[in-house]
């Protein structure tokens, strides 16, 4: 949900309870992880002396998950974000609110 809606609803309907559906929670988690990944890859491209190149055969031999895991192992910030993000998705999928909300 857009943050502007939250403040508008609170001002307009002070006693209203706001609920956010599952789609938007997962979407926010995924977008946040994607933004961190893009930010780190851009930082790597600008500040690294080595050029990051992808071999065209990677598509044939590595799955998208394998490539993501290699990137995560290569970058500590991305690994920390991934290690935070994955359990949240699991808690959410298992409907374990105690872990998800703490």
mmCIF file of N, CA and C in Angstrom:
data_model
loop_
_atom_site.group_PDB
_atom_site.id
_atom_site.type_symbol
_atom_site.label_atom_id
_atom_site.label_comp_id
_atom_site.label_asym_id
_atom_site.label_seq_id
_atom_site.Cartn_x
_atom_site.Cartn_y
_atom_site.Cartn_z
ATOM 1 N N UNK A 1 0.851 -1.176 0.000
ATOM 2 C CA UNK A 1 0.000 0.000 0.000
ATOM 3 C C UNK A 1 0.891 1.231 0.000
ATOM 4 N N UNK A 2 0.521 2.210 -0.743
ATOM 5 C CA UNK A 2 1.265 3.457 -0.815
ATOM 6 C C UNK A 2 1.240 4.154 0.546
ATOM 7 N N UNK A 3 2.388 4.672 0.969
ATOM 8 C CA UNK A 3 2.489 5.329 2.280
ATOM 9 C C UNK A 3 1.576 6.549 2.373
ATOM 10 N N UNK A 4 1.316 7.200 1.255
ATOM 11 C CA UNK A 4 0.434 8.371 1.265
ATOM 12 C C UNK A 4 -0.996 7.974 1.646
ATOM 13 N N UNK A 5 -1.413 6.788 1.228
ATOM 14 C CA UNK A 5 -2.756 6.322 1.581
ATOM 15 C C UNK A 5 -2.887 6.135 3.082
ATOM 16 N N UNK A 6 -1.853 5.619 3.704
ATOM 17 C CA UNK A 6 -1.876 5.365 5.141
ATOM 18 C C UNK A 6 -2.148 6.650 5.915
ATOM 19 N N UNK A 7 -1.403 7.701 5.623
ATOM 20 C CA UNK A 7 -1.597 8.962 6.350
ATOM 21 C C UNK A 7 -2.946 9.599 6.012
ATOM 22 N N UNK A 8 -3.370 9.494 4.753
ATOM 23 C CA UNK A 8 -4.653 10.065 4.351
ATOM 24 C C UNK A 8 -5.813 9.358 5.064
ATOM 25 N N UNK A 9 -5.755 8.032 5.127
ATOM 26 C CA UNK A 9 -6.823 7.271 5.777
ATOM 27 C C UNK A 9 -6.869 7.599 7.262
ATOM 28 N N UNK A 10 -5.709 7.716 7.912
ATOM 29 C CA UNK A 10 -5.679 8.031 9.345
ATOM 30 C C UNK A 10 -6.268 9.407 9.633
ATOM 31 N N UNK A 11 -6.031 10.366 8.747
ATOM 32 C CA UNK A 11 -6.593 11.710 8.943
ATOM 33 C C UNK A 11 -8.096 11.720 8.674
ATOM 34 N N UNK A 12 -8.507 11.053 7.617
ATOM 35 C CA UNK A 12 -9.909 11.066 7.217
ATOM 36 C C UNK A 12 -10.777 10.176 8.105
ATOM 37 N N UNK A 13 -10.258 9.008 8.442
ATOM 38 C CA UNK A 13 -10.997 8.039 9.253
ATOM 39 C C UNK A 13 -10.136 7.634 10.452
ATOM 40 N N UNK A 14 -10.105 8.452 11.502
ATOM 41 C CA UNK A 14 -9.188 8.196 12.618
ATOM 42 C C UNK A 14 -9.416 6.868 13.344
ATOM 43 N N UNK A 15 -10.612 6.323 13.304
ATOM 44 C CA UNK A 15 -10.880 5.066 14.010
ATOM 45 C C UNK A 15 -10.790 3.842 13.097
ATOM 46 N N UNK A 16 -10.482 4.066 11.844
ATOM 47 C CA UNK A 16 -10.420 2.954 10.887
ATOM 48 C C UNK A 16 -9.206 2.074 11.156
ATOM 49 N N UNK A 17 -9.384 0.786 10.918
ATOM 50 C CA UNK A 17 -8.268 -0.155 11.014
ATOM 51 C C UNK A 17 -7.795 -0.438 9.599
ATOM 52 N N UNK A 18 -6.507 -0.408 9.405
ATOM 53 C CA UNK A 18 -5.938 -0.599 8.072
ATOM 54 C C UNK A 18 -5.407 -2.024 7.961
ATOM 55 N N UNK A 19 -5.823 -2.710 6.920
ATOM 56 C CA UNK A 19 -5.354 -4.060 6.638
ATOM 57 C C UNK A 19 -4.639 -4.044 5.298
ATOM 58 N N UNK A 20 -3.549 -4.751 5.248
ATOM 59 C CA UNK A 20 -2.799 -4.861 3.994
ATOM 60 C C UNK A 20 -2.841 -6.326 3.580
ATOM 61 N N UNK A 21 -3.207 -6.583 2.336
ATOM 62 C CA UNK A 21 -3.352 -7.970 1.906
ATOM 63 C C UNK A 21 -1.990 -8.621 1.637
ATOM 64 N N UNK A 22 -2.012 -9.936 1.547
ATOM 65 C CA UNK A 22 -0.797 -10.741 1.388
ATOM 66 C C UNK A 22 -0.002 -10.344 0.151
ATOM 67 N N UNK A 23 -0.680 -10.085 -0.935
ATOM 68 C CA UNK A 23 0.003 -9.723 -2.174
ATOM 69 C C UNK A 23 0.901 -8.514 -1.970
ATOM 70 N N UNK A 24 0.389 -7.497 -1.302
ATOM 71 C CA UNK A 24 1.160 -6.269 -1.140
ATOM 72 C C UNK A 24 2.334 -6.436 -0.183
ATOM 73 N N UNK A 25 2.200 -7.305 0.794
ATOM 74 C CA UNK A 25 3.322 -7.556 1.702
ATOM 75 C C UNK A 25 4.447 -8.263 0.953
ATOM 76 N N UNK A 26 4.110 -9.323 0.228
ATOM 77 C CA UNK A 26 5.119 -10.053 -0.546
ATOM 78 C C UNK A 26 5.720 -9.151 -1.611
ATOM 79 N N UNK A 27 4.890 -8.349 -2.252
ATOM 80 C CA UNK A 27 5.369 -7.431 -3.282
ATOM 81 C C UNK A 27 6.366 -6.433 -2.696
ATOM 82 N N UNK A 28 6.084 -5.911 -1.521
ATOM 83 C CA UNK A 28 6.984 -4.950 -0.881
ATOM 84 C C UNK A 28 8.311 -5.609 -0.509
ATOM 85 N N UNK A 29 8.256 -6.815 0.043
ATOM 86 C CA UNK A 29 9.484 -7.540 0.381
ATOM 87 C C UNK A 29 10.330 -7.801 -0.862
ATOM 88 N N UNK A 30 9.690 -8.270 -1.920
ATOM 89 C CA UNK A 30 10.401 -8.589 -3.154
ATOM 90 C C UNK A 30 10.992 -7.339 -3.791
ATOM 91 N N UNK A 31 10.234 -6.261 -3.837
ATOM 92 C CA UNK A 31 10.739 -5.016 -4.421
ATOM 93 C C UNK A 31 11.902 -4.449 -3.621
ATOM 94 N N UNK A 32 11.837 -4.566 -2.304
ATOM 95 C CA UNK A 32 12.927 -4.069 -1.470
ATOM 96 C C UNK A 32 14.201 -4.856 -1.737
ATOM 97 N N UNK A 33 14.084 -6.184 -1.803
ATOM 98 C CA UNK A 33 15.263 -7.004 -2.103
ATOM 99 C C UNK A 33 15.805 -6.672 -3.489
ATOM 100 N N UNK A 34 14.915 -6.522 -4.467
ATOM 101 C CA UNK A 34 15.341 -6.205 -5.829
ATOM 102 C C UNK A 34 16.067 -4.864 -5.874
ATOM 103 N N UNK A 35 15.566 -3.876 -5.147
ATOM 104 C CA UNK A 35 16.211 -2.559 -5.127
ATOM 105 C C UNK A 35 17.596 -2.614 -4.501
ATOM 106 N N UNK A 36 17.751 -3.394 -3.434
ATOM 107 C CA UNK A 36 19.079 -3.548 -2.821
ATOM 108 C C UNK A 36 20.025 -4.229 -3.799
ATOM 109 N N UNK A 37 19.539 -5.260 -4.491
ATOM 110 C CA UNK A 37 20.367 -5.968 -5.473
ATOM 111 C C UNK A 37 20.825 -5.031 -6.584
ATOM 112 N N UNK A 38 19.923 -4.237 -7.111
ATOM 113 C CA UNK A 38 20.270 -3.300 -8.181
ATOM 114 C C UNK A 38 21.259 -2.261 -7.683
ATOM 115 N N UNK A 39 21.024 -1.749 -6.487
ATOM 116 C CA UNK A 39 21.922 -0.752 -5.899
ATOM 117 C C UNK A 39 23.330 -1.327 -5.723
ATOM 118 N N UNK A 40 23.423 -2.541 -5.226
ATOM 119 C CA UNK A 40 24.733 -3.170 -5.025
ATOM 120 C C UNK A 40 25.418 -3.480 -6.350
ATOM 121 N N UNK A 41 24.674 -3.936 -7.339
ATOM 122 C CA UNK A 41 25.273 -4.225 -8.645
ATOM 123 C C UNK A 41 25.745 -2.941 -9.316
ATOM 124 N N UNK A 42 24.990 -1.855 -9.192
ATOM 125 C CA UNK A 42 25.430 -0.571 -9.741
ATOM 126 C C UNK A 42 26.677 -0.080 -9.028
ATOM 127 N N UNK A 43 26.724 -0.259 -7.714
ATOM 128 C CA UNK A 43 27.903 0.130 -6.941
ATOM 129 C C UNK A 43 29.112 -0.697 -7.383
ATOM 130 N N UNK A 44 28.907 -1.978 -7.593
ATOM 131 C CA UNK A 44 29.980 -2.857 -8.039
ATOM 132 C C UNK A 44 30.491 -2.423 -9.411
ATOM 133 N N UNK A 45 29.586 -2.113 -10.310
ATOM 134 C CA UNK A 45 29.983 -1.706 -11.658
ATOM 135 C C UNK A 45 30.772 -0.406 -11.653
ATOM 136 N N UNK A 46 30.404 0.529 -10.785
ATOM 137 C CA UNK A 46 31.072 1.829 -10.761
ATOM 138 C C UNK A 46 32.387 1.815 -9.996
ATOM 139 N N UNK A 47 32.448 1.053 -8.915
ATOM 140 C CA UNK A 47 33.588 1.145 -8.013
ATOM 141 C C UNK A 47 34.534 -0.043 -8.076
ATOM 142 N N UNK A 48 34.270 -0.965 -8.926
ATOM 143 C CA UNK A 48 35.133 -2.129 -9.018
ATOM 144 C C UNK A 48 36.081 -1.968 -10.196
ATOM 145 N N UNK A 49 37.318 -2.340 -9.990
ATOM 146 C CA UNK A 49 38.284 -2.281 -11.074
ATOM 147 C C UNK A 49 38.039 -3.371 -12.093
ATOM 148 N N UNK A 50 37.428 -4.450 -11.648
ATOM 149 C CA UNK A 50 37.178 -5.545 -12.568
ATOM 150 C C UNK A 50 35.805 -5.386 -13.212
ATOM 151 N N UNK A 51 35.721 -5.836 -14.414
ATOM 152 C CA UNK A 51 34.466 -5.733 -15.141
ATOM 153 C C UNK A 51 33.661 -7.009 -14.921
ATOM 154 N N UNK A 52 32.398 -6.860 -14.675
ATOM 155 C CA UNK A 52 31.545 -8.029 -14.486
ATOM 156 C C UNK A 52 31.009 -8.434 -15.848
ATOM 157 N N UNK A 53 31.325 -9.659 -16.251
ATOM 158 C CA UNK A 53 30.864 -10.150 -17.547
ATOM 159 C C UNK A 53 30.095 -11.446 -17.337
ATOM 160 N N UNK A 54 29.112 -11.619 -18.147
ATOM 161 C CA UNK A 54 28.325 -12.836 -18.090
ATOM 162 C C UNK A 54 28.573 -13.629 -19.369
ATOM 163 N N UNK A 55 28.843 -14.883 -19.205
ATOM 164 C CA UNK A 55 29.063 -15.744 -20.354
ATOM 165 C C UNK A 55 27.714 -16.226 -20.867
ATOM 166 N N UNK A 56 27.550 -16.239 -22.177
ATOM 167 C CA UNK A 56 26.249 -16.613 -22.735
ATOM 168 C C UNK A 56 25.858 -18.052 -22.403
ATOM 169 N N UNK A 57 26.819 -18.900 -22.075
ATOM 170 C CA UNK A 57 26.498 -20.285 -21.739
ATOM 171 C C UNK A 57 25.923 -20.442 -20.337
ATOM 172 N N UNK A 58 26.047 -19.401 -19.492
ATOM 173 C CA UNK A 58 25.498 -19.498 -18.143
ATOM 174 C C UNK A 58 24.010 -19.819 -18.186
ATOM 175 N N UNK A 59 23.323 -19.274 -19.145
ATOM 176 C CA UNK A 59 21.886 -19.514 -19.237
ATOM 177 C C UNK A 59 21.605 -21.011 -19.409
ATOM 178 N N UNK A 60 22.492 -21.650 -20.093
ATOM 179 C CA UNK A 60 22.287 -23.060 -20.383
ATOM 180 C C UNK A 60 22.610 -23.949 -19.178
ATOM 181 N N UNK A 61 23.602 -23.576 -18.386
ATOM 182 C CA UNK A 61 24.074 -24.452 -17.326
ATOM 183 C C UNK A 61 23.659 -24.037 -15.919
ATOM 184 N N UNK A 62 23.310 -22.791 -15.716
ATOM 185 C CA UNK A 62 22.933 -22.319 -14.389
ATOM 186 C C UNK A 62 21.478 -21.869 -14.382
ATOM 187 N N UNK A 63 20.770 -22.276 -13.359
ATOM 188 C CA UNK A 63 19.394 -21.799 -13.219
ATOM 189 C C UNK A 63 19.427 -20.375 -12.668
ATOM 190 N N UNK A 64 18.301 -19.710 -12.685
ATOM 191 C CA UNK A 64 18.219 -18.350 -12.131
ATOM 192 C C UNK A 64 18.573 -18.370 -10.647
ATOM 193 N N UNK A 65 18.176 -19.427 -9.958
ATOM 194 C CA UNK A 65 18.487 -19.538 -8.532
ATOM 195 C C UNK A 65 19.994 -19.702 -8.323
ATOM 196 N N UNK A 66 20.658 -20.489 -9.180
ATOM 197 C CA UNK A 66 22.113 -20.660 -9.069
ATOM 198 C C UNK A 66 22.842 -19.340 -9.274
ATOM 199 N N UNK A 67 22.409 -18.571 -10.252
ATOM 200 C CA UNK A 67 23.033 -17.269 -10.513
ATOM 201 C C UNK A 67 22.813 -16.344 -9.324
ATOM 202 N N UNK A 68 21.592 -16.335 -8.785
ATOM 203 C CA UNK A 68 21.295 -15.479 -7.630
ATOM 204 C C UNK A 68 22.158 -15.871 -6.436
ATOM 205 N N UNK A 69 22.317 -17.162 -6.200
ATOM 206 C CA UNK A 69 23.139 -17.611 -5.069
ATOM 207 C C UNK A 69 24.609 -17.244 -5.254
ATOM 208 N N UNK A 70 25.099 -17.287 -6.492
ATOM 209 C CA UNK A 70 26.483 -16.866 -6.747
ATOM 210 C C UNK A 70 26.650 -15.374 -6.467
ATOM 211 N N UNK A 71 25.680 -14.570 -6.879
ATOM 212 C CA UNK A 71 25.738 -13.131 -6.604
ATOM 213 C C UNK A 71 25.685 -12.860 -5.105
ATOM 214 N N UNK A 72 24.844 -13.592 -4.407
ATOM 215 C CA UNK A 72 24.706 -13.404 -2.961
ATOM 216 C C UNK A 72 26.005 -13.762 -2.244
ATOM 217 N N UNK A 73 26.654 -14.834 -2.679
ATOM 218 C CA UNK A 73 27.932 -15.220 -2.075
ATOM 219 C C UNK A 73 29.019 -14.197 -2.369
ATOM 220 N N UNK A 74 28.900 -13.497 -3.479
ATOM 221 C CA UNK A 74 29.913 -12.534 -3.904
ATOM 222 C C UNK A 74 29.814 -11.208 -3.152
ATOM 223 N N UNK A 75 28.616 -10.846 -2.707
ATOM 224 C CA UNK A 75 28.401 -9.530 -2.112
ATOM 225 C C UNK A 75 27.835 -9.659 -0.697
ATOM 226 N N UNK A 76 28.570 -9.180 0.341
ATOM 227 C CA UNK A 76 28.104 -9.335 1.728
ATOM 228 C C UNK A 76 26.812 -8.580 2.045
ATOM 229 N N UNK A 77 26.609 -7.408 1.452
ATOM 230 C CA UNK A 77 25.374 -6.646 1.708
ATOM 231 C C UNK A 77 24.177 -7.400 1.135
ATOM 232 N N UNK A 78 24.347 -7.919 -0.058
ATOM 233 C CA UNK A 78 23.272 -8.683 -0.690
ATOM 234 C C UNK A 78 22.986 -9.963 0.101
ATOM 235 N N UNK A 79 24.013 -10.595 0.618
ATOM 236 C CA UNK A 79 23.832 -11.808 1.430
ATOM 237 C C UNK A 79 23.057 -11.495 2.706
ATOM 238 N N UNK A 80 23.410 -10.396 3.363
ATOM 239 C CA UNK A 80 22.712 -10.012 4.592
ATOM 240 C C UNK A 80 21.239 -9.721 4.313
ATOM 241 N N UNK A 81 20.970 -9.027 3.212
ATOM 242 C CA UNK A 81 19.589 -8.717 2.829
ATOM 243 C C UNK A 81 18.824 -9.998 2.506
ATOM 244 N N UNK A 82 19.471 -10.891 1.763
ATOM 245 C CA UNK A 82 18.842 -12.160 1.384
ATOM 246 C C UNK A 82 18.541 -13.006 2.621
ATOM 247 N N UNK A 83 19.489 -13.050 3.558
ATOM 248 C CA UNK A 83 19.302 -13.832 4.780
ATOM 249 C C UNK A 83 18.178 -13.266 5.653
ATOM 250 N N UNK A 84 17.898 -11.998 5.533
ATOM 251 C CA UNK A 84 16.780 -11.381 6.253
ATOM 252 C C UNK A 84 15.459 -11.627 5.513
ATOM 253 N N UNK A 85 15.513 -11.547 4.188
ATOM 254 C CA UNK A 85 14.341 -11.612 3.321
ATOM 255 C C UNK A 85 13.740 -13.020 3.245
ATOM 256 N N UNK A 86 14.572 -14.034 3.080
ATOM 257 C CA UNK A 86 14.071 -15.389 2.880
ATOM 258 C C UNK A 86 13.271 -15.934 4.067
ATOM 259 N N UNK A 87 13.751 -15.795 5.317
ATOM 260 C CA UNK A 87 12.916 -16.281 6.431
ATOM 261 C C UNK A 87 11.571 -15.558 6.518
ATOM 262 N N UNK A 88 11.551 -14.264 6.206
ATOM 263 C CA UNK A 88 10.276 -13.538 6.227
ATOM 264 C C UNK A 88 9.292 -14.137 5.233
ATOM 265 N N UNK A 89 9.780 -14.457 4.033
ATOM 266 C CA UNK A 89 8.899 -15.087 3.048
ATOM 267 C C UNK A 89 8.399 -16.437 3.555
ATOM 268 N N UNK A 90 9.286 -17.191 4.184
ATOM 269 C CA UNK A 90 8.888 -18.493 4.729
ATOM 270 C C UNK A 90 7.859 -18.363 5.836
ATOM 271 N N UNK A 91 8.080 -17.427 6.755
ATOM 272 C CA UNK A 91 7.119 -17.211 7.844
ATOM 273 C C UNK A 91 5.768 -16.797 7.277
ATOM 274 N N UNK A 92 5.819 -15.956 6.258
ATOM 275 C CA UNK A 92 4.581 -15.474 5.662
ATOM 276 C C UNK A 92 3.855 -16.611 4.950
ATOM 277 N N UNK A 93 4.615 -17.412 4.205
ATOM 278 C CA UNK A 93 4.019 -18.530 3.478
ATOM 279 C C UNK A 93 3.393 -19.537 4.441
ATOM 280 N N UNK A 94 4.068 -19.778 5.576
ATOM 281 C CA UNK A 94 3.567 -20.726 6.572
ATOM 282 C C UNK A 94 2.515 -20.111 7.492
ATOM 283 N N UNK A 95 2.207 -18.846 7.262
ATOM 284 C CA UNK A 95 1.235 -18.102 8.080
ATOM 285 C C UNK A 95 1.629 -18.093 9.556
ATOM 286 N N UNK A 96 2.919 -17.916 9.798
ATOM 287 C CA UNK A 96 3.452 -17.885 11.153
ATOM 288 C C UNK A 96 3.608 -16.431 11.587
ATOM 289 N N UNK A 97 2.526 -15.852 12.048
ATOM 290 C CA UNK A 97 2.499 -14.426 12.393
ATOM 291 C C UNK A 97 3.411 -14.098 13.559
ATOM 292 N N UNK A 98 3.606 -15.050 14.477
ATOM 293 C CA UNK A 98 4.459 -14.779 15.637
ATOM 294 C C UNK A 98 5.873 -14.406 15.208
ATOM 295 N N UNK A 99 6.428 -15.132 14.238
ATOM 296 C CA UNK A 99 7.776 -14.829 13.763
ATOM 297 C C UNK A 99 7.784 -13.661 12.793
ATOM 298 N N UNK A 100 6.761 -13.580 11.963
ATOM 299 C CA UNK A 100 6.732 -12.540 10.932
ATOM 300 C C UNK A 100 6.623 -11.145 11.530
ATOM 301 N N UNK A 101 5.854 -10.991 12.583
ATOM 302 C CA UNK A 101 5.601 -9.666 13.144
ATOM 303 C C UNK A 101 6.582 -9.260 14.228
ATOM 304 N N UNK A 102 7.491 -10.143 14.631
ATOM 305 C CA UNK A 102 8.458 -9.780 15.677
ATOM 306 C C UNK A 102 9.764 -9.340 15.084
#
